[in-house]
Coordinates of C-alpha atoms and ligand atoms in Angstrom, one line a residue:
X1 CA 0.0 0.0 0.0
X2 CA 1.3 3.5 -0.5
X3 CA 1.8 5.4 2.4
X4 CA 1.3 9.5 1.2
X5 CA -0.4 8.7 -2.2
X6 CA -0.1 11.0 -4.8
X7 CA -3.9 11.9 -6.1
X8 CA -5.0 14.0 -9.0
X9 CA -8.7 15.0 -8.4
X10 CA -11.3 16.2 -11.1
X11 CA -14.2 18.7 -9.7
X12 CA -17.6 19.2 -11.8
X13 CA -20.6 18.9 -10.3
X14 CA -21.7 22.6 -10.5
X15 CA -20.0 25.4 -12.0
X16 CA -16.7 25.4 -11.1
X17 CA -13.9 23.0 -13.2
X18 CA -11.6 22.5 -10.5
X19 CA -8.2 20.4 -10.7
X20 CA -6.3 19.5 -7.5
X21 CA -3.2 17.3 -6.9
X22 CA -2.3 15.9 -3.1
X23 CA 0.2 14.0 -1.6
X24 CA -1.0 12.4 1.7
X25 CA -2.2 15.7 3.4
X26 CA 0.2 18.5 1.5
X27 CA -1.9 19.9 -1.6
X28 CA 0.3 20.2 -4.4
X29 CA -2.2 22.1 -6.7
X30 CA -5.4 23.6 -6.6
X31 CA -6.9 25.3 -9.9
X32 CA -10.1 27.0 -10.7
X33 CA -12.1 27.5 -13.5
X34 CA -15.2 29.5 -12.6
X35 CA -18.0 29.6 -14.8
X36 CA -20.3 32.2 -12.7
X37 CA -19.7 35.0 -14.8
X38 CA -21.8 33.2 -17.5
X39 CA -24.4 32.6 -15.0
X40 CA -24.5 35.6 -13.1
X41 CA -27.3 37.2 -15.6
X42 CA -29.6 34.5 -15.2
X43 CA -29.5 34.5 -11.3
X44 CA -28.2 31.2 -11.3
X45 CA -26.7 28.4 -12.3
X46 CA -27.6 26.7 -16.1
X47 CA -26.6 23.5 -16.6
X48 CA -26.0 23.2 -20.2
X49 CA -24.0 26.6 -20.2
X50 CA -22.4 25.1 -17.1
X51 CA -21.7 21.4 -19.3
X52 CA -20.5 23.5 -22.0
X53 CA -18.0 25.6 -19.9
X54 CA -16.2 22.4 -18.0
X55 CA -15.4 21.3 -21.5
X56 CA -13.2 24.0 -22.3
X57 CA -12.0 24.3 -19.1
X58 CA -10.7 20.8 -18.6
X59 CA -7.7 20.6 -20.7
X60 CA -5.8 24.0 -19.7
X61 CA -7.2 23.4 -15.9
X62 CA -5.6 20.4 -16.3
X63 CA -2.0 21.2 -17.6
X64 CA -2.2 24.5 -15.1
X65 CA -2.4 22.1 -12.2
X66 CA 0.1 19.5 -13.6
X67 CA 2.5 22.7 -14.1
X68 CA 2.1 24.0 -10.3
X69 CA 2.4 20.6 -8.7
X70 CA 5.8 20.1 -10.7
X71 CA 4.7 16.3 -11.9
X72 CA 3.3 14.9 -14.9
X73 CA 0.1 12.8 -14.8
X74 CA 1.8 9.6 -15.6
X75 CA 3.3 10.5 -11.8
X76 CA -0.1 10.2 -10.0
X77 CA -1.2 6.9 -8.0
X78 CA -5.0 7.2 -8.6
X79 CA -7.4 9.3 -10.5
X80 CA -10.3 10.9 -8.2
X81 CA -13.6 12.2 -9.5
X82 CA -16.9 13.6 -8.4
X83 CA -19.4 11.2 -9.4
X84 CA -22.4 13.0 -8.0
X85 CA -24.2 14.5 -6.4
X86 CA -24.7 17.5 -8.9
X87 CA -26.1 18.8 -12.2
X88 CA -26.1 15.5 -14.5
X89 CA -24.3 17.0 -17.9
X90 CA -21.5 18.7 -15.6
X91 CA -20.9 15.3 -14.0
X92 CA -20.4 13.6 -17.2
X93 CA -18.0 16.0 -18.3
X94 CA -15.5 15.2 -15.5
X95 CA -15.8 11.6 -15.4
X96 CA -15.8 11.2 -19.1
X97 CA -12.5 13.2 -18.9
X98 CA -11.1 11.2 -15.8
X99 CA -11.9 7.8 -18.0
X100 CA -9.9 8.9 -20.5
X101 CA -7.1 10.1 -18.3
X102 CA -7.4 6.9 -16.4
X103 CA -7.0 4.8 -19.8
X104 CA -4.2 7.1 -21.4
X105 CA -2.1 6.2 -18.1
X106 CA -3.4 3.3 -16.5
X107 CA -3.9 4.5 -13.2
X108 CA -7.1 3.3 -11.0
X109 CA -9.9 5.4 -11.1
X110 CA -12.1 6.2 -8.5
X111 CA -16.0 7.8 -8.2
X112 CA -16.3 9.9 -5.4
X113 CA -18.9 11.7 -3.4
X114 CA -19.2 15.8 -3.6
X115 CA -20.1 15.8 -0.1
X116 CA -17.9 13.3 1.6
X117 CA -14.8 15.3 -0.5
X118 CA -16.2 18.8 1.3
X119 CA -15.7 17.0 4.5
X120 CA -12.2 15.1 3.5
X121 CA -10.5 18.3 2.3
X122 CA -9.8 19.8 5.8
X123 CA -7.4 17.1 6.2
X124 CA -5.4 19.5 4.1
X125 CA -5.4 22.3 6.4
X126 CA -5.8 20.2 9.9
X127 CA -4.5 16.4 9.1
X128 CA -6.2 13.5 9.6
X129 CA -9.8 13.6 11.0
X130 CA -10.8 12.2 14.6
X131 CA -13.1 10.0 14.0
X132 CA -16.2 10.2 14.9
X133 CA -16.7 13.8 14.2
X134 CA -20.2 15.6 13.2
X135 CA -19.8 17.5 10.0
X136 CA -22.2 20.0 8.9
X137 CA -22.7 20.2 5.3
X138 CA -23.6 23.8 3.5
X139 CA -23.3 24.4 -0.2
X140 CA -25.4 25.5 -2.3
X141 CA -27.1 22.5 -3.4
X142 CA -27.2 20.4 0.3
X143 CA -27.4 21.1 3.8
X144 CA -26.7 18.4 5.7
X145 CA -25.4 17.1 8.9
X146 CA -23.6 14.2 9.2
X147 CA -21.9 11.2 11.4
X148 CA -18.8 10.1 10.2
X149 CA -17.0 7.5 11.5
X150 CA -14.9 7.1 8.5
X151 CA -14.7 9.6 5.2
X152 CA -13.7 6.9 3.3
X153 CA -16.7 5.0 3.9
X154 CA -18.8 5.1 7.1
X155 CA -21.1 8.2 7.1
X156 CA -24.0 8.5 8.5
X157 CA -26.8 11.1 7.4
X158 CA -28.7 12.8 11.1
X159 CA -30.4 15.2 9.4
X160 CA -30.8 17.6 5.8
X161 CA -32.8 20.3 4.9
X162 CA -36.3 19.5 4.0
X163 CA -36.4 22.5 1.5
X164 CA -34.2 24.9 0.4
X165 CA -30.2 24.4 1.0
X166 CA -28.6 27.1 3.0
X167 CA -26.4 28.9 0.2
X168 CA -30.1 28.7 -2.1
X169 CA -31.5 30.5 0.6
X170 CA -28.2 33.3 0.3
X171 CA -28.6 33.8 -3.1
X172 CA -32.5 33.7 -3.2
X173 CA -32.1 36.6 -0.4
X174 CA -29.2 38.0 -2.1
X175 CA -31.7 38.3 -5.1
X176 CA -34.3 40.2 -3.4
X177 CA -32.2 43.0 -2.3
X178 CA -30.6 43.4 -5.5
X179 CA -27.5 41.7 -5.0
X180 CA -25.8 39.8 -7.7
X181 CA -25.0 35.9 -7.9
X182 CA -24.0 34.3 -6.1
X183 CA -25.3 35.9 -2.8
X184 CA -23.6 34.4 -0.1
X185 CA -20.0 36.9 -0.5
X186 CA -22.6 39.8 -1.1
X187 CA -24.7 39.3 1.7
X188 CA -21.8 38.3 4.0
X189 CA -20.1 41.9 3.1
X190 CA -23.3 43.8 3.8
X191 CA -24.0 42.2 7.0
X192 CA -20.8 43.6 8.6
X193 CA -22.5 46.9 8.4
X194 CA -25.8 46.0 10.0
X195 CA -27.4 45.0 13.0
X196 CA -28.1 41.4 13.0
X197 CA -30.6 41.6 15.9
X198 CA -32.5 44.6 13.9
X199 CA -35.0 42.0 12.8
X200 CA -36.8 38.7 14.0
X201 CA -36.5 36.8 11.2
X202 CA -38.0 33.2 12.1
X203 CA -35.6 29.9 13.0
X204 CA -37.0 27.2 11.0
X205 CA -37.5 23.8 12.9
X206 CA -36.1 24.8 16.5
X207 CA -39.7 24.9 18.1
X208 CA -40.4 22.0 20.4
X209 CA -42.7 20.8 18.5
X210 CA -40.6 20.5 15.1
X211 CA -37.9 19.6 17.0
X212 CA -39.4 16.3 17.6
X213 CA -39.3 14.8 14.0
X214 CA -36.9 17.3 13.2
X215 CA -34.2 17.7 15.5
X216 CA -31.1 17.7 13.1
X217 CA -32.9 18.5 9.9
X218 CA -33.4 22.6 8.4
X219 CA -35.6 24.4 6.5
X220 CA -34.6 28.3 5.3
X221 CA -37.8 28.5 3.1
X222 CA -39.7 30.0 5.8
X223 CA -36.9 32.4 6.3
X224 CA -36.3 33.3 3.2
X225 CA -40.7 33.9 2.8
X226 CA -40.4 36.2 6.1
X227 CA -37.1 38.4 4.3
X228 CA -39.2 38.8 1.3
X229 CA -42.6 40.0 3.4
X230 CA -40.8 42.5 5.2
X231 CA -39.2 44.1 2.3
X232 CA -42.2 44.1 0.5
X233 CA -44.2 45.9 3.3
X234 CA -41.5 48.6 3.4
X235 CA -41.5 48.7 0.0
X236 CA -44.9 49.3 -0.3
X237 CA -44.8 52.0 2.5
X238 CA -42.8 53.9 0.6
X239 CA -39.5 53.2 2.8
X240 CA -36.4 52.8 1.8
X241 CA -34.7 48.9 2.9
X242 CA -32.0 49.3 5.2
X243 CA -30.1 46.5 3.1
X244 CA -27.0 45.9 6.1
X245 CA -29.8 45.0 8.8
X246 CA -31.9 42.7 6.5
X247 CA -28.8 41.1 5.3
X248 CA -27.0 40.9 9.0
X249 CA -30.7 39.6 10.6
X250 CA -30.9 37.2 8.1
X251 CA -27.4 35.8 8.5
X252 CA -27.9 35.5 11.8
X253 CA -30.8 33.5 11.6
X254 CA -29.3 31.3 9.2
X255 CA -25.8 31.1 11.4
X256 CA -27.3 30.6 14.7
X257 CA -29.7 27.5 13.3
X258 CA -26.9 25.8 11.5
X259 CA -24.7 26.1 15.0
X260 CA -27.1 25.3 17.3
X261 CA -28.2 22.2 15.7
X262 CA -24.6 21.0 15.1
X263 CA -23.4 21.6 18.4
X264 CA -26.9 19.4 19.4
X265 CA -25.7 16.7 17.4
X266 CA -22.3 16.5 18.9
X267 CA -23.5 16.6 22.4
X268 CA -26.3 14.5 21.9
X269 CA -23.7 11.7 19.9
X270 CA -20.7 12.3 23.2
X271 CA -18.6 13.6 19.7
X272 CA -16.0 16.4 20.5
X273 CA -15.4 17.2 17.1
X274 CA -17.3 19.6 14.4
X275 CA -16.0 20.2 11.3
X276 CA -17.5 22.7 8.8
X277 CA -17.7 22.3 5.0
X278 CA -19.0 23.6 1.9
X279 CA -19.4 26.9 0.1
X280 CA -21.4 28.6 3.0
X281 CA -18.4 27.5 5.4
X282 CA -16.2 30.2 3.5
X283 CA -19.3 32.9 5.5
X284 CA -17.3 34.8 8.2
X285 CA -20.6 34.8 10.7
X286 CA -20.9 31.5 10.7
X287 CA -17.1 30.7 11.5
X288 CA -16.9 33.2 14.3
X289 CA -20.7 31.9 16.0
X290 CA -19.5 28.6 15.3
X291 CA -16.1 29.1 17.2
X292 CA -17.4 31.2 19.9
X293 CA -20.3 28.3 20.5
X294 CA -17.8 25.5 20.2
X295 CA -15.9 26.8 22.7
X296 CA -18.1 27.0 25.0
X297 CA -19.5 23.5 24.9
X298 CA -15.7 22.0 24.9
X299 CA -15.7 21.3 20.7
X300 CA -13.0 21.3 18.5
X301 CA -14.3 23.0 15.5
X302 CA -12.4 22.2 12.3
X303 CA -12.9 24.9 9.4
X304 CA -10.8 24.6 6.2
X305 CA -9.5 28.4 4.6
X306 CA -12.6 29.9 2.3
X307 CA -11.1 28.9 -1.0
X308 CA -11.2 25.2 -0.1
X309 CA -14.8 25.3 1.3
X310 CA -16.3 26.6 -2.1
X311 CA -16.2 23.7 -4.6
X312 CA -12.5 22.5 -5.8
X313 CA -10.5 19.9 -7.0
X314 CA -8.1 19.6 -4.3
X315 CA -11.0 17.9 -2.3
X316 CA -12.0 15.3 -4.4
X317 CA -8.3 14.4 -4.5
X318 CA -8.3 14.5 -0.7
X319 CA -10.9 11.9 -0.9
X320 CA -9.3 10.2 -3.2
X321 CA -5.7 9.9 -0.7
X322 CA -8.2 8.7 1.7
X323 CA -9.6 5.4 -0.4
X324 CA -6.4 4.5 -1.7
X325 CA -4.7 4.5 1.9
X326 CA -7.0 2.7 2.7
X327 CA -7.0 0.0 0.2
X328 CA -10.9 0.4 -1.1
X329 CA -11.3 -0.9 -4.4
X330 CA -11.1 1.3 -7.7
X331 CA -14.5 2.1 -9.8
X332 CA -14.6 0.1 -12.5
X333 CA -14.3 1.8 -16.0
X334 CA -18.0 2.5 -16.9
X335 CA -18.9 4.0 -14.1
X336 CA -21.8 6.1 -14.0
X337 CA -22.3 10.1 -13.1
X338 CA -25.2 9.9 -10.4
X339 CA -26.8 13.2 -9.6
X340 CA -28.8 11.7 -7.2
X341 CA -26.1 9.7 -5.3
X342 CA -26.9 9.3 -1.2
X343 CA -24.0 10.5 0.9
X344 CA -24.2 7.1 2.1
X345 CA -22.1 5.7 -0.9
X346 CA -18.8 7.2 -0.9
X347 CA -17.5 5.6 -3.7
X348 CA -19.3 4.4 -6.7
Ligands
LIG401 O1 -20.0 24.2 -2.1 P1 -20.4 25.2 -3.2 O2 -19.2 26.0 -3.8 O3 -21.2 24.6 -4.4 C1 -22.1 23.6 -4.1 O4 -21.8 22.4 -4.0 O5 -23.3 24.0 -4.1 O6 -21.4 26.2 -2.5 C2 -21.9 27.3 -3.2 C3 -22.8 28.1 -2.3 C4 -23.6 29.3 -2.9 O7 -25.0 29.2 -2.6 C5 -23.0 30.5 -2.3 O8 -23.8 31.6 -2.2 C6 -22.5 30.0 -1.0 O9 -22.0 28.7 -1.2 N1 -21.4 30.9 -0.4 C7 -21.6 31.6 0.7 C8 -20.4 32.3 0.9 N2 -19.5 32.0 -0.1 C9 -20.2 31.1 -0.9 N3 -22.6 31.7 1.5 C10 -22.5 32.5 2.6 N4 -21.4 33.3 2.8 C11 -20.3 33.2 2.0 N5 -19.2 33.9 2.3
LIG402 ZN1 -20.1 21.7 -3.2

């Protein structure tokens, strides 16, 4: 078995074509392409454009990565790829490109899962996970908090959002108050210049009486209804909308949810360790609530740096360091992309 394998991880579930190379825990390479700029005007994210863009982008994503990392691809162990969850056409694009690069060099291939590799990448900025940990789960597309015993295979779903994801509620917000896409950077730079306790925006699923059947799941629709109300009634008032308070009030309904309900799970599992992932992990709020909170319950909270939180190569190839060590077996060839694919099944 290798002891640091060397990974080379392909990211395209979304809208970012991301390439990452990782040695054990040190990241090598981590290259970018965005295609939000091409989405921005529709307010969100369209899949074929989306499709269309990883296409180009793969090839000079690729040799930029191969370039900072110093090796050539022949070098790597394994081959990582994001599988699914995610729009189906994106998917394709990187695992039909991680086939071929499989083939050309005969490494093993492996199928990964976009939300196990949000939680695996913070081994490159904290090492190796304790296991069991809780790891909340907030992107765009999922919000989810999980057990995991093992990122390389044993994860256990506690609870998900039952409507909209927390970074769809940011940009759905971001939206309302004229803010461009996507809304979580806006709405996290407005917020520093409002009061966060200037409104009572409502905390979906904390009353007792969700709280039974829902004690680890969210829901920001309701939030998101209530921000759009209020503006509307000053709106129709003739008032002007005092954008830093709406944004700050509902951040902080969004942050103290999320930390509440994580903290919950660790104390209600005996689990001293939190770790934070995906795109709305990059929002300063929920970083410092979550620190201050963890603190105070005796948690070790585990946040990677922004850029790795928002969607990336260098996490799928985290994941990817992370089978091979420990000695699961490689996809086989036709794999499928899986849109749907349970966080359950870390590997396809
Ligand atoms: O993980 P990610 O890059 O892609 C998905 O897998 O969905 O997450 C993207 C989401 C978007 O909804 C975006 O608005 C949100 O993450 N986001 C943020 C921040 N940066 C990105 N939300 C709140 N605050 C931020 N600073
Ligand atoms: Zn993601």
């Amino acid at each position: 078995m290798v002891d640091e394998p060397l990974v080379l991880g392909i990211e395209t579930s979304c809208d970012e074509t991301g390439i990452g190379i990782v040695r054990g825990t040190t990241l090598l390479a981590d290259e970018v392409a965005s295609s939000v700029a091409e989405h921005a005007r529709f307010g969100g994210v369209v899949p074929e454009v989306a499709s269309r863009a990883h296409l180009e982008a793969m090839v000079p994503t690729m040799k930029r990565a191969l370039d900072t990392a110093g090796i050539r691809l022949s070098d790597v162990d394994a081959i990582a790829v994001t599988a699914g969850p995610g729009l189906a056409g994106a998917l394709l694009v990187g695992v039909a490109a991680a086939k071929a690069y499989s083939v050309a060099t005969d490494k093993p291939l492996y199928g990964v899962n976009h939300l196990a590799a949000h939680v695996a990448v913070d081994t490159l900025e904290h090492g190796p996970l304790p296991t069991p940990s809780i790891a909340l789960l907030v992107s765009g597309g999922h919000s989810s908090l999980l057990l995991v015993d093992d990122v390389a295979g044993g994860i256990t779903p506690l609870g998900a959002t039952i409507d909209d994801a927390a970074g769809e509620a940011y940009d759905k917000v971001a939206r309302l108050l004229g803010m461009p896409f996507p809304g979580g950077p806006p709405i996290d730079r407005a917020a520093r210049d409002g009061d966060p306790a200037a409104i009572a925006f409502p905390r979906g699923l904390t009353a007792p009486r969700d709280r039974a059947g829902h004690r680890f799941d969210f829901s920001f629709s309701g939030l998101k209804t209530a921000v759009a109300r209020w503006v509307e009634a000053r709106q129709r008032d003739g008032h002007t909308i005092p954008v830093a308070d709406v944004a700050a009030s509902f951040q902080e309904a969004v942050c103290d949810v999320l930390t509440v309900k994580a903290i919950d799970a660790c104390r209600e599992h005996g689990i001293d360790t939190l770790v934070i992932g995906g795109g709305v992990a990059a929002n300063s709020r929920l970083r410092a609530l979550a620190e201050e909170r963890c603190q105070r319950h005796g948690i070790r909270l585990r946040v990677p740096r922004p850029k790795l939180c928002t969607d990336n190569g260098a996490m799928v190839a985290a994941l990817g360091v992370h089978l091979v060590a420990a000695g699961r077996p490689a996809s086989p060839l036709d794999l499928p992309a899986d849109s749907a694919l349970p966080v359950t099944r870390v590997t396809i």
